[in-house]
PDB file of C-alpha atoms in Angstrom:
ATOM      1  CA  UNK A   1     -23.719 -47.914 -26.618  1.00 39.00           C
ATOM      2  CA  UNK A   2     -19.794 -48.596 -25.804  1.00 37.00           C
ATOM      3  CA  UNK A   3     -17.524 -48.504 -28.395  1.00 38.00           C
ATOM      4  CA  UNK A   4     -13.599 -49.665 -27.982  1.00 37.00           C
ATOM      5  CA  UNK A   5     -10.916 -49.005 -29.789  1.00 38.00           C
ATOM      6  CA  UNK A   6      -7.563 -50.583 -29.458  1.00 36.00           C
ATOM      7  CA  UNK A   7      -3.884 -49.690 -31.377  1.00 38.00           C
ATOM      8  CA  UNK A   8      -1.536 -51.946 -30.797  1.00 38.00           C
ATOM      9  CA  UNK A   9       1.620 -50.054 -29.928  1.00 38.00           C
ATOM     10  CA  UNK A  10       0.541 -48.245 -27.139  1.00 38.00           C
ATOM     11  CA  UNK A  11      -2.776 -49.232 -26.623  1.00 41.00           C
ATOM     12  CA  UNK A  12      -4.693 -46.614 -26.932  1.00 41.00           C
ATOM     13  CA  UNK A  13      -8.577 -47.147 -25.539  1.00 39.00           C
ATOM     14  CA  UNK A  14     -11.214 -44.801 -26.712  1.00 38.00           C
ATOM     15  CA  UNK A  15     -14.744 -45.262 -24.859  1.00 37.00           C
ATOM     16  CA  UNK A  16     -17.795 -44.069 -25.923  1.00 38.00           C
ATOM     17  CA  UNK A  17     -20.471 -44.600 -23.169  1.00 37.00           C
ATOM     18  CA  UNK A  18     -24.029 -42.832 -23.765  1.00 39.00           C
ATOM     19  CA  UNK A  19     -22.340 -39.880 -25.325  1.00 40.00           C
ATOM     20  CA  UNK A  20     -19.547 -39.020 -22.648  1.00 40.00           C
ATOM     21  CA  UNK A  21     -16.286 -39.502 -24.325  1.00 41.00           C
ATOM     22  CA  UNK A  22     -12.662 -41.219 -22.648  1.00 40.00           C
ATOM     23  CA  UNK A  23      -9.073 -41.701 -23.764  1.00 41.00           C
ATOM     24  CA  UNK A  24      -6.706 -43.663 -21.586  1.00 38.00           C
ATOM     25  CA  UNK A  25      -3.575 -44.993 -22.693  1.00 40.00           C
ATOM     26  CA  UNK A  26      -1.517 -47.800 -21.638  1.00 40.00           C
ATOM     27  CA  UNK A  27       1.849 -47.816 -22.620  1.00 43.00           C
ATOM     28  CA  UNK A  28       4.977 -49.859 -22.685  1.00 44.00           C
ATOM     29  CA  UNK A  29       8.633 -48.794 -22.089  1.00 44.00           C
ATOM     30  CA  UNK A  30       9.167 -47.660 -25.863  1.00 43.00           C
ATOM     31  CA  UNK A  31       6.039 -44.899 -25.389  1.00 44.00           C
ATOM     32  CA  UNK A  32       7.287 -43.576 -21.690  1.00 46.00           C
ATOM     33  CA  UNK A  33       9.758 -41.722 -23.235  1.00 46.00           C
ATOM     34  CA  UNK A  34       7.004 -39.833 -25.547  1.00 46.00           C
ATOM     35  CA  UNK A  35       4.620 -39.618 -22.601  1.00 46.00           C
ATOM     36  CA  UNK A  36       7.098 -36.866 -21.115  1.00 46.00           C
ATOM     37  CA  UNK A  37       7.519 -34.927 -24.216  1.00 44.00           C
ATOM     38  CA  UNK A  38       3.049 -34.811 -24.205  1.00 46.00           C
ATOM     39  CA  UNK A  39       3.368 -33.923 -20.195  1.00 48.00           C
ATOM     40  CA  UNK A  40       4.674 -30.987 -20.896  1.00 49.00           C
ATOM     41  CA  UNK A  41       2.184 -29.962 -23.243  1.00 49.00           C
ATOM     42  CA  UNK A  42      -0.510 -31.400 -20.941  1.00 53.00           C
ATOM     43  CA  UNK A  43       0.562 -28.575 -18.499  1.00 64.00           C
ATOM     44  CA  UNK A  44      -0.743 -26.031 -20.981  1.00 92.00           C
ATOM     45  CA  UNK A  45      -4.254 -27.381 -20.157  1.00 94.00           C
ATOM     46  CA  UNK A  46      -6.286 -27.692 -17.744  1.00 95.00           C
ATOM     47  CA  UNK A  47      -9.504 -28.958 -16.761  1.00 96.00           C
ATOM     48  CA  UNK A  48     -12.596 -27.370 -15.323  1.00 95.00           C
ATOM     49  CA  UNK A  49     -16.096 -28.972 -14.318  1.00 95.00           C
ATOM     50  CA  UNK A  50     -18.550 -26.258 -15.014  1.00 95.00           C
ATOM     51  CA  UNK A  51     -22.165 -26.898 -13.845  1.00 94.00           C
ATOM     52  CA  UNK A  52     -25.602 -24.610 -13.442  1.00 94.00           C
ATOM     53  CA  UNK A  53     -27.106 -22.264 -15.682  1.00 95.00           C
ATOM     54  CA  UNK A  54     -24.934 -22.901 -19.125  1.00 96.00           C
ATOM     55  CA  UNK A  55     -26.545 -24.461 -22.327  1.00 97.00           C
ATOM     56  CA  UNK A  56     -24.328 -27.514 -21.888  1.00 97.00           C
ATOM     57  CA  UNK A  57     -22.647 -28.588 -18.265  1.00 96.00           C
ATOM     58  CA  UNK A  58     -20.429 -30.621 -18.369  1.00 96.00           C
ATOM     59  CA  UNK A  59     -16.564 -31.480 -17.684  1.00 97.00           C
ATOM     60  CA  UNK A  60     -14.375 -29.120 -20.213  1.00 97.00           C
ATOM     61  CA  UNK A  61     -10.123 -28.975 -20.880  1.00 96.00           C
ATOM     62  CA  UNK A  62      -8.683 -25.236 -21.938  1.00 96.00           C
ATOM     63  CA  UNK A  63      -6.416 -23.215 -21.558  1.00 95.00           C
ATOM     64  CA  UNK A  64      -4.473 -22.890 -18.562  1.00 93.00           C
ATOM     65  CA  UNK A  65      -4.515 -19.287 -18.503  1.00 93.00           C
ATOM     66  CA  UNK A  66      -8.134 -19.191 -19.343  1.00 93.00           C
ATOM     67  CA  UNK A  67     -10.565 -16.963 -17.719  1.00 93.00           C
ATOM     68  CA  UNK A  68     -14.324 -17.896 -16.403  1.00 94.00           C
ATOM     69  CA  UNK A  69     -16.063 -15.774 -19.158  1.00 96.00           C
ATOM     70  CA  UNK A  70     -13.805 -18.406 -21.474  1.00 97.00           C
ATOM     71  CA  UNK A  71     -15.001 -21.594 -20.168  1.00 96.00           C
ATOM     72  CA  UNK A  72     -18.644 -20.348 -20.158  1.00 96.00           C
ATOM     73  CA  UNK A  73     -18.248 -19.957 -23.861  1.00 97.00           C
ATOM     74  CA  UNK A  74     -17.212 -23.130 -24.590  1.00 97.00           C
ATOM     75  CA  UNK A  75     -19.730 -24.680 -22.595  1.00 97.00           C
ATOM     76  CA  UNK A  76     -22.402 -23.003 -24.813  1.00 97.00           C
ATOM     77  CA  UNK A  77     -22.695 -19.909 -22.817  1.00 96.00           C
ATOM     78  CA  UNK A  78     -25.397 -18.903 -20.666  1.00 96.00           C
ATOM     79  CA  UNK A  79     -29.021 -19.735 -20.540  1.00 96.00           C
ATOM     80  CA  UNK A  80     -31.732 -17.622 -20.760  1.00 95.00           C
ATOM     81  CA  UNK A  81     -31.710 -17.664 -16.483  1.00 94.00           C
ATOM     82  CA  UNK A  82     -28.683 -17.418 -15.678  1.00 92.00           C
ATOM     83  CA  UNK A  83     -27.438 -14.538 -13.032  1.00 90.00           C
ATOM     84  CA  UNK A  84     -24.364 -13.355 -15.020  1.00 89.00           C
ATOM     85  CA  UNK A  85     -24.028 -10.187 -12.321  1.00 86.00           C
ATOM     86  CA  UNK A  86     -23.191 -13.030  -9.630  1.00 85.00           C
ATOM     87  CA  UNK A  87     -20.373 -14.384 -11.310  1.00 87.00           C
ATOM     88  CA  UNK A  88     -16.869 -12.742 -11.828  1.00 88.00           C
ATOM     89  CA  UNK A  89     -16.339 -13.818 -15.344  1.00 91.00           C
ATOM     90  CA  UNK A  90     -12.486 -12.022 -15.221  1.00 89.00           C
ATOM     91  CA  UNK A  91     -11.229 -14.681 -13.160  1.00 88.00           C
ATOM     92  CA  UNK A  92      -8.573 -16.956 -13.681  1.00 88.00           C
ATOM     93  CA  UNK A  93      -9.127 -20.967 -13.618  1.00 91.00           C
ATOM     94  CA  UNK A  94      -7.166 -23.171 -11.484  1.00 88.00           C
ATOM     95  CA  UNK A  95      -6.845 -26.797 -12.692  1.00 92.00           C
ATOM     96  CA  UNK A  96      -9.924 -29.387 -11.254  1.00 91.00           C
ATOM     97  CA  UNK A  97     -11.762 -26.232  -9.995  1.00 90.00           C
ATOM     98  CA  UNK A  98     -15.566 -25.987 -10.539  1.00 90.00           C
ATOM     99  CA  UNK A  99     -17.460 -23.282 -11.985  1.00 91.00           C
ATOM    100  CA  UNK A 100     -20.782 -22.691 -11.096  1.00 90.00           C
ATOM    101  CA  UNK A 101     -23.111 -20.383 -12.821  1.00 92.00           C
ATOM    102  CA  UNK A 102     -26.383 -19.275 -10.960  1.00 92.00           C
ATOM    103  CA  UNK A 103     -29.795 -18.656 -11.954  1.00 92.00           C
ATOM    104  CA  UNK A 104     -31.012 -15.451 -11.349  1.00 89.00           C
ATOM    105  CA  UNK A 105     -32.761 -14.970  -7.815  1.00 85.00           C
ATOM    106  CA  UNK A 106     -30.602 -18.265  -6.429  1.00 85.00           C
ATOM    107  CA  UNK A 107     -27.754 -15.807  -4.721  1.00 78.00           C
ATOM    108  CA  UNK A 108     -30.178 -13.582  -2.058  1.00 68.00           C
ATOM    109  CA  UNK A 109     -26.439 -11.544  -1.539  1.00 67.00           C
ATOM    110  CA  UNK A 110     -23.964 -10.721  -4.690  1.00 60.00           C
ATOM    111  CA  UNK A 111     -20.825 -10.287  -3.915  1.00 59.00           C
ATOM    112  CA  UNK A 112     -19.749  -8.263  -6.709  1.00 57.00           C
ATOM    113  CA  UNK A 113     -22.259  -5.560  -6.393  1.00 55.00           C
ATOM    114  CA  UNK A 114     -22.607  -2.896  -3.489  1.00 52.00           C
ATOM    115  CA  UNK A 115     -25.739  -1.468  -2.570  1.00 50.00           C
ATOM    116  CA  UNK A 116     -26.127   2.273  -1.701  1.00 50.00           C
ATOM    117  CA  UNK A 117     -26.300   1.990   2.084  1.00 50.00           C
ATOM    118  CA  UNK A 118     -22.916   0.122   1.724  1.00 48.00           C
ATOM    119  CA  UNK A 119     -21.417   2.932  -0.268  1.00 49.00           C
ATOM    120  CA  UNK A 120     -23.015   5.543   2.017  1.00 51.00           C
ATOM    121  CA  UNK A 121     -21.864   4.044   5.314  1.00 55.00           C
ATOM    122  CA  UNK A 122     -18.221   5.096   6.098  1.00 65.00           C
ATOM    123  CA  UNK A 123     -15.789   2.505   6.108  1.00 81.00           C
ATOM    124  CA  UNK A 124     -14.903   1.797   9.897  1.00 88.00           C
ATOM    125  CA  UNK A 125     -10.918   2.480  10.747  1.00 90.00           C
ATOM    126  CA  UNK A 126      -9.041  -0.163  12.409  1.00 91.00           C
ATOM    127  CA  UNK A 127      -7.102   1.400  15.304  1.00 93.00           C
ATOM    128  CA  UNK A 128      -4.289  -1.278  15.291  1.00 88.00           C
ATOM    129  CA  UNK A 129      -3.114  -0.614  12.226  1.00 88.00           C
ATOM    130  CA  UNK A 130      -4.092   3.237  11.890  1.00 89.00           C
ATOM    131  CA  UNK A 131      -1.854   5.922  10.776  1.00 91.00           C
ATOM    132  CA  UNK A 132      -1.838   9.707  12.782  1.00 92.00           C
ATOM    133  CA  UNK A 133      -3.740  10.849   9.974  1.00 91.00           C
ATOM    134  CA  UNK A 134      -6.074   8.227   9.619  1.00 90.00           C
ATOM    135  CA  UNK A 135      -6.947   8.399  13.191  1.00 93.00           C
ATOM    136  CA  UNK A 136      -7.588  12.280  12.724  1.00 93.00           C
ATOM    137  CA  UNK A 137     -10.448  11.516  10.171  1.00 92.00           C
ATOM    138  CA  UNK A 138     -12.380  10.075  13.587  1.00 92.00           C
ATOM    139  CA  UNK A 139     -15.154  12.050  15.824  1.00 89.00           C
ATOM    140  CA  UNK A 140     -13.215  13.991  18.153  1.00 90.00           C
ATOM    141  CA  UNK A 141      -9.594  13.111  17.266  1.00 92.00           C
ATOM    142  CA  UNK A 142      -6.830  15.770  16.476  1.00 92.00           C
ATOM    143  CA  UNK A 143      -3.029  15.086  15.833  1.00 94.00           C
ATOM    144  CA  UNK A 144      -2.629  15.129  19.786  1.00 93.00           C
ATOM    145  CA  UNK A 145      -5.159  12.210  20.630  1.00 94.00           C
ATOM    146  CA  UNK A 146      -4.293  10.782  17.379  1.00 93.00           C
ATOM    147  CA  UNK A 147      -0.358  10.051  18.696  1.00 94.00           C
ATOM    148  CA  UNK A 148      -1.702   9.101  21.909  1.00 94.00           C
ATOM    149  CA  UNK A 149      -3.634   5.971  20.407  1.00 94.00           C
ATOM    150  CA  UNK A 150      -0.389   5.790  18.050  1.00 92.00           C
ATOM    151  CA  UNK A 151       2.192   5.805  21.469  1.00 92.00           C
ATOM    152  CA  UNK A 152      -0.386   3.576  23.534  1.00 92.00           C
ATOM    153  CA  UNK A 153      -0.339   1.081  20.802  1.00 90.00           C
ATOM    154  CA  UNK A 154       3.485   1.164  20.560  1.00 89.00           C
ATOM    155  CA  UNK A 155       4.435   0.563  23.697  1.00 91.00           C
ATOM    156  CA  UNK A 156       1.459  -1.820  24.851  1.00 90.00           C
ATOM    157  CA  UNK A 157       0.562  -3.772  21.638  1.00 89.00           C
ATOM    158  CA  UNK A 158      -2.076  -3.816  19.588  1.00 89.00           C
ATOM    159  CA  UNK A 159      -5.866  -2.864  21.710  1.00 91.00           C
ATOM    160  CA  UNK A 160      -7.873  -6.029  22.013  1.00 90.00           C
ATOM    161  CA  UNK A 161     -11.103  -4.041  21.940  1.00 92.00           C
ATOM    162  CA  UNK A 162     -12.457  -1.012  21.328  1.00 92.00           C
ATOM    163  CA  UNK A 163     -12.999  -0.391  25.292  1.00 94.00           C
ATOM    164  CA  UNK A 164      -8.626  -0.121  25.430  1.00 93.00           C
ATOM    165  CA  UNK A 165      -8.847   3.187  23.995  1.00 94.00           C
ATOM    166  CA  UNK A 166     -10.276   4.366  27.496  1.00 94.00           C
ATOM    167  CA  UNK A 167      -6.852   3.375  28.969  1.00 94.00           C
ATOM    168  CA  UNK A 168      -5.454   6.212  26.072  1.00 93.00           C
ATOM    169  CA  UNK A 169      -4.979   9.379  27.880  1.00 90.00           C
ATOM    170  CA  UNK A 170      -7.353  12.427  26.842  1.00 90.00           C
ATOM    171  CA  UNK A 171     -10.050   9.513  25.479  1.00 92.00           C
ATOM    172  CA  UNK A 172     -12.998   9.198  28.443  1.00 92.00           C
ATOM    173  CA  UNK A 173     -16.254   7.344  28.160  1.00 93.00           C
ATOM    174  CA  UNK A 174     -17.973  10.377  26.163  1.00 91.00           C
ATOM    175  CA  UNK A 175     -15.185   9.805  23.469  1.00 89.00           C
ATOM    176  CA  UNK A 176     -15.195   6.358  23.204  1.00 91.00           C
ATOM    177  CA  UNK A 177     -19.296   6.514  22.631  1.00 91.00           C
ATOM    178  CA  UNK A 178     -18.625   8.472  19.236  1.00 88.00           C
ATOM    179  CA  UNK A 179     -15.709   6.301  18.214  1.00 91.00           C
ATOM    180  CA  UNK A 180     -17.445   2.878  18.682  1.00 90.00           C
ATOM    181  CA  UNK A 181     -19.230   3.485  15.176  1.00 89.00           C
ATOM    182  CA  UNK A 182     -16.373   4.419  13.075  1.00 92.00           C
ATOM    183  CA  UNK A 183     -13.321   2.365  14.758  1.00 93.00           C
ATOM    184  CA  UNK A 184     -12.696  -1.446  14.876  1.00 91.00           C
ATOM    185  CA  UNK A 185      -9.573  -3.673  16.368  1.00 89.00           C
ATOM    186  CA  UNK A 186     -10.101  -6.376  13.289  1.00 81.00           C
TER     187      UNK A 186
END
């Protein structure tokens, strides 16, 4: 079913087409000047496609300062499968973004949730960017190796890979074997 509507001053045009619903607006130089006084409250708004596992997808305007869990609501909220761990629903919206909600098995790795061999395994220290006491948490390394890599880096820039610290005096091949797990150039 379509359904038209036309006003005569600035012609406004509202479609109805098999339930999805339009506005557009053609104007004539007497409306421009109120079309500038609406863009500014059209700024306020924004508009976000959101599309998976909701009770009704679909294309939505709120809030420009709106947040995901926000936008889920007023597409319905969430169905029975959706994965609500995989989504962040604190973040903000950008205008024409899209937000997709998972079902539940669909992501094989979450980003937002750490298992316990990543919070057991020691967070690797990046030896370009490393401060003296930083480097002093690694295998081996006390303040005097630790201003070495520090001085190296200084006056030879930043180590390419792990291997440089062999050119770092008091650091041999035995060293670098117990740093290669805990250091990184990235």
């Amino acid at each position: 079913m379509i359904i038209f509507n036309i006003q005569a001053s600035s012609e406004l045009v509202t479609t109805n087409v098999e339930g999805a619903y339009m506005e557009t607006s053609v104007m004539d130089e007497t409306t421009k000047g109120e079309q500038k006084t609406s863009e500014n409250s059209e700024a306020s708004t924004i508009v976000i496609d959101v599309k998976g596992a909701v009770q009704t997808p679909g294309v939505y305007e709120i809030s420009a300062n709106a947040r995901v869990h926000e936008i889920i609501e007023k597409a319905g909220g969430l169905s029975d499968q959706a994965d609500e761990a995989a989504v962040n629903l604190a973040s903000s919206l950008e205008d024409g973004m899209v937000v997709y909600i998972p079902q539940i098995g669909e992501i094989k790795e979450n980003p937002f949730q750490t298992t316990n061999e990543e919070k057991d395994s020691p967070k690797k220290i990046n030896i370009n960017l490393a401060t003296s006491e930083e480097l002093q948490t690694l295998s081996g390394i006390g303040p005097a190796k630790a201003e070495a890599i520090i001085s190296y880096r200084e006056e030879n820039g930043q180590f390419k890979s792990i291997e440089g610290l062999l050119e770092v005096s008091g650091i041999g091949e035995k060293s670098l074997e117990k740093l290669k797990e805990e250091v990184t150039v990235n």
